[in-house]
PDB file of C-alpha atoms in Angstrom:
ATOM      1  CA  UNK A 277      44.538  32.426  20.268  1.00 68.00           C
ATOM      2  CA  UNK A 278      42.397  33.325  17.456  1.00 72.00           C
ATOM      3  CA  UNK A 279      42.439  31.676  13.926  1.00 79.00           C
ATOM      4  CA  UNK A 280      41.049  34.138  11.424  1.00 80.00           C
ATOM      5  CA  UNK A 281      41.160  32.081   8.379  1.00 84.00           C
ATOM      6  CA  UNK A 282      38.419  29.061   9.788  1.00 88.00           C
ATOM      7  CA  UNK A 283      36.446  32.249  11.113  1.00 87.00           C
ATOM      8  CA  UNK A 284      36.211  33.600   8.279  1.00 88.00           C
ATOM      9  CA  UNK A 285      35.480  30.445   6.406  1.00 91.00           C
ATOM     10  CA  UNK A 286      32.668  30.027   8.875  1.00 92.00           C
ATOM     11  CA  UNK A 287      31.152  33.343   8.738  1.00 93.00           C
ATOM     12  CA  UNK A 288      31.429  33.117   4.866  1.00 93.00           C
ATOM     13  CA  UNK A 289      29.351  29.742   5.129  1.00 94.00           C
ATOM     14  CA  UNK A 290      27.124  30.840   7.815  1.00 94.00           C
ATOM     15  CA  UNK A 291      25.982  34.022   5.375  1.00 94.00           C
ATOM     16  CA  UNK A 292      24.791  31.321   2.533  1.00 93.00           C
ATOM     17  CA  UNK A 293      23.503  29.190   5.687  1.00 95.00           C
ATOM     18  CA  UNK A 294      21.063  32.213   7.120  1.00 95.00           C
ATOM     19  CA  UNK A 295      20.155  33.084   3.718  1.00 92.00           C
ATOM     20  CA  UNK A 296      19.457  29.871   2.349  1.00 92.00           C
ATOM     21  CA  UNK A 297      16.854  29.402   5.752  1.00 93.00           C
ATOM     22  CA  UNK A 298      15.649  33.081   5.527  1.00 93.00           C
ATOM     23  CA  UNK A 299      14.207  32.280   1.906  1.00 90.00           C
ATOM     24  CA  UNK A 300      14.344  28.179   1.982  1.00 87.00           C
ATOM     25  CA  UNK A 301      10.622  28.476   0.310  1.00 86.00           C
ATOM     26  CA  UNK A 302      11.641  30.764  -1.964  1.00 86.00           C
ATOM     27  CA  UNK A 303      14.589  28.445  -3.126  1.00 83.00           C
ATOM     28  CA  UNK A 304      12.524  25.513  -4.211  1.00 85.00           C
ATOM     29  CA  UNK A 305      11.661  26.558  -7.911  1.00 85.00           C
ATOM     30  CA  UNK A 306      11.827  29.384 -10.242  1.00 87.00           C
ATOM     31  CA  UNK A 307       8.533  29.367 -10.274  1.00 90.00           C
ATOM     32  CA  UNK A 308       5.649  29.558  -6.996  1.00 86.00           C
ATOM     33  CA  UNK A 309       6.068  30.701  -3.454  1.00 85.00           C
ATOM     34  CA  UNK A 310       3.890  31.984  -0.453  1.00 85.00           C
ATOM     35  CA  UNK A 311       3.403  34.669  -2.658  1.00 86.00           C
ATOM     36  CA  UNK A 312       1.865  32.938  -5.179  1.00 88.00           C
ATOM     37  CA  UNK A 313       2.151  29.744  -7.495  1.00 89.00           C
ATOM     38  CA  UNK A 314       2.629  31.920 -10.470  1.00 88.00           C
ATOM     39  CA  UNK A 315       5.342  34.205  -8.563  1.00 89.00           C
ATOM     40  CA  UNK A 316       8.869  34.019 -10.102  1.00 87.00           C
ATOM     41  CA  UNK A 317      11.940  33.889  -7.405  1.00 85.00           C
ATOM     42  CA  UNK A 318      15.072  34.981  -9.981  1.00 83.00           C
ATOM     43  CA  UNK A 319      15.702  37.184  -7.290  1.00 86.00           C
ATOM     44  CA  UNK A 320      16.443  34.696  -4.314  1.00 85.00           C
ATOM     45  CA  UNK A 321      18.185  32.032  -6.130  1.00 85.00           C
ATOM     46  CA  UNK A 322      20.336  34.493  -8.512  1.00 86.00           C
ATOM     47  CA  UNK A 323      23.899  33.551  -7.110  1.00 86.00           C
ATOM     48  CA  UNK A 324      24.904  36.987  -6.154  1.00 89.00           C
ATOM     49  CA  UNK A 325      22.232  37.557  -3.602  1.00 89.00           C
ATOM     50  CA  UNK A 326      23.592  34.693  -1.459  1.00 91.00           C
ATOM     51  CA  UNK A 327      27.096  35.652  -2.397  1.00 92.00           C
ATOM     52  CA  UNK A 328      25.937  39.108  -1.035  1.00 92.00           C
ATOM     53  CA  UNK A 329      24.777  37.263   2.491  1.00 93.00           C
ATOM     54  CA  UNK A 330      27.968  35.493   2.666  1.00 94.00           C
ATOM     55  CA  UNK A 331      29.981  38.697   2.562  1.00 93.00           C
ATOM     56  CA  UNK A 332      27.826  40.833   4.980  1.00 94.00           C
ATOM     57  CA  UNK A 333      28.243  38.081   7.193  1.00 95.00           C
ATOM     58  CA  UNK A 334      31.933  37.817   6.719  1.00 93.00           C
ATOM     59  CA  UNK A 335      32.789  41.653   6.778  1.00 92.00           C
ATOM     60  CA  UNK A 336      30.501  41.540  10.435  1.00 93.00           C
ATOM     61  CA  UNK A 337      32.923  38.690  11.640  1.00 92.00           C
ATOM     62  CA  UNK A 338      36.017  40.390  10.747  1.00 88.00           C
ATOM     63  CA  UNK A 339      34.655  43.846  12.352  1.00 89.00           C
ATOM     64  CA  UNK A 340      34.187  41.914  15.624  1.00 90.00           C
ATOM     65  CA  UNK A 341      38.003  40.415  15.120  1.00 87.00           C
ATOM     66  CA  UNK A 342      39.508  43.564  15.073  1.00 86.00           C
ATOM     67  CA  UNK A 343      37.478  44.752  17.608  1.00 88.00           C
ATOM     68  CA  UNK A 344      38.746  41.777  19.869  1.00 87.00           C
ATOM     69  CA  UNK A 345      42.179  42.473  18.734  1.00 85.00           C
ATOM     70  CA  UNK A 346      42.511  46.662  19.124  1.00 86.00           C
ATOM     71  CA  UNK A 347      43.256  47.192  16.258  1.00 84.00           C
ATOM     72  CA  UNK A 348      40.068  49.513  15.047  1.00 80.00           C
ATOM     73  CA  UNK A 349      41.175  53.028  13.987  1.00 77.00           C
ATOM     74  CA  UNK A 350      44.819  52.300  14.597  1.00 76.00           C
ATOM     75  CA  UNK A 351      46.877  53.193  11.456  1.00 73.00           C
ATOM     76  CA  UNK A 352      46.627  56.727  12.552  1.00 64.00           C
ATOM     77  CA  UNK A 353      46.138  58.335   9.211  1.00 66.00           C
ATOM     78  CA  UNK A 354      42.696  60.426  10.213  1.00 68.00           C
ATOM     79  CA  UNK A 355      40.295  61.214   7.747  1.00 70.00           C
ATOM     80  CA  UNK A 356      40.820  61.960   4.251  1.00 67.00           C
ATOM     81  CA  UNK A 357      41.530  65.299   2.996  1.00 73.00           C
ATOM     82  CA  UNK A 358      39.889  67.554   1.158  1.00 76.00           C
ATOM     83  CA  UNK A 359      40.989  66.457  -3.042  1.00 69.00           C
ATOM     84  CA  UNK A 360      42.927  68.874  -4.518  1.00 71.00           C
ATOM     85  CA  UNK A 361      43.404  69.716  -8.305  1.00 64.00           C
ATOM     86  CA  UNK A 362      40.521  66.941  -9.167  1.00 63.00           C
ATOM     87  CA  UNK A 363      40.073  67.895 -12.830  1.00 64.00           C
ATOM     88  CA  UNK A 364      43.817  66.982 -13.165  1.00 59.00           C
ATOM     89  CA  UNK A 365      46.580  68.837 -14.971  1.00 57.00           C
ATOM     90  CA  UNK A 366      45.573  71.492 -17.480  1.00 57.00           C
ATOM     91  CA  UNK A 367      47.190  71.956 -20.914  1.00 56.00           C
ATOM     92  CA  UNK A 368      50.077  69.344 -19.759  1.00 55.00           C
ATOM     93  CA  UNK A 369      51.334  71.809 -17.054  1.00 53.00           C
ATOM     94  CA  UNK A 370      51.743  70.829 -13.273  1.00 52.00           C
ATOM     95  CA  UNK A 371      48.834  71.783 -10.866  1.00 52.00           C
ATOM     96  CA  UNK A 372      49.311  75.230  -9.058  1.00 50.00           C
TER      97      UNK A 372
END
C-alpha cells in the first residue's frame, strides 16, 4: 500500500526542512553571515528559493513513486513530433 498524498506532503516539507539546515546561518538576518557581517542574504530567505527546495524535493519523491509503481514511460505516446505549420495559418486560409 502506498499513500501518495502524506508522501508528498512529506517530501514537500522535507525540501523547506534540508534547505532551511543547508543555509540555517544564512537565515538568521538580512544582514551578516560566514561571509561577512556586512553580507546581505535576500537570496536565501526570499520565499521562492525554499519554495524551489520544496518542489525539487517533491518532484524526486514522486519520480521514485512511479518508479515503484511501473508506471514510467507507460502512456505509450513516444516522443513528440516534429511541429508542423508553426507560424500558423496564412492570410486566414488552412495550412497546406
Amino acid at each position: 500500500k502506498m499513500n501518495i498524498d502524506t508522501d508528498t506532503q512529506w517530501s514537500y516539507w522535507s525540501g523547506i526542512k534540508e534547505f532551511e539546515a543547508k543555509h540555517h546561518d544564512y537565515l538568521q538576518g538580512q544582514m551578516g553571515n560566514p561571509e561577512g557581517k556586512d553580507k546581505p542574504n535576500k537570496k536565501f530567505y526570499d520565499p521562492r528559493a525554499m519554495l524551489r527546495s520544496a518542489e525539487l524535493s517533491t518532484v524526486a519523491r514522486l519520480q521514485t513513486c512511479f518508479e515503484d509503481l511501473n508506471c514510467v514511460q507507460v502512456c505509450g505516446l513516444g516522443a513528440p513530433g516534429t511541429p508542423e505549420n508553426v507560424l500558423g495559418p496564412r492570410r486566414g486560409s488552412l495550412p497546406a
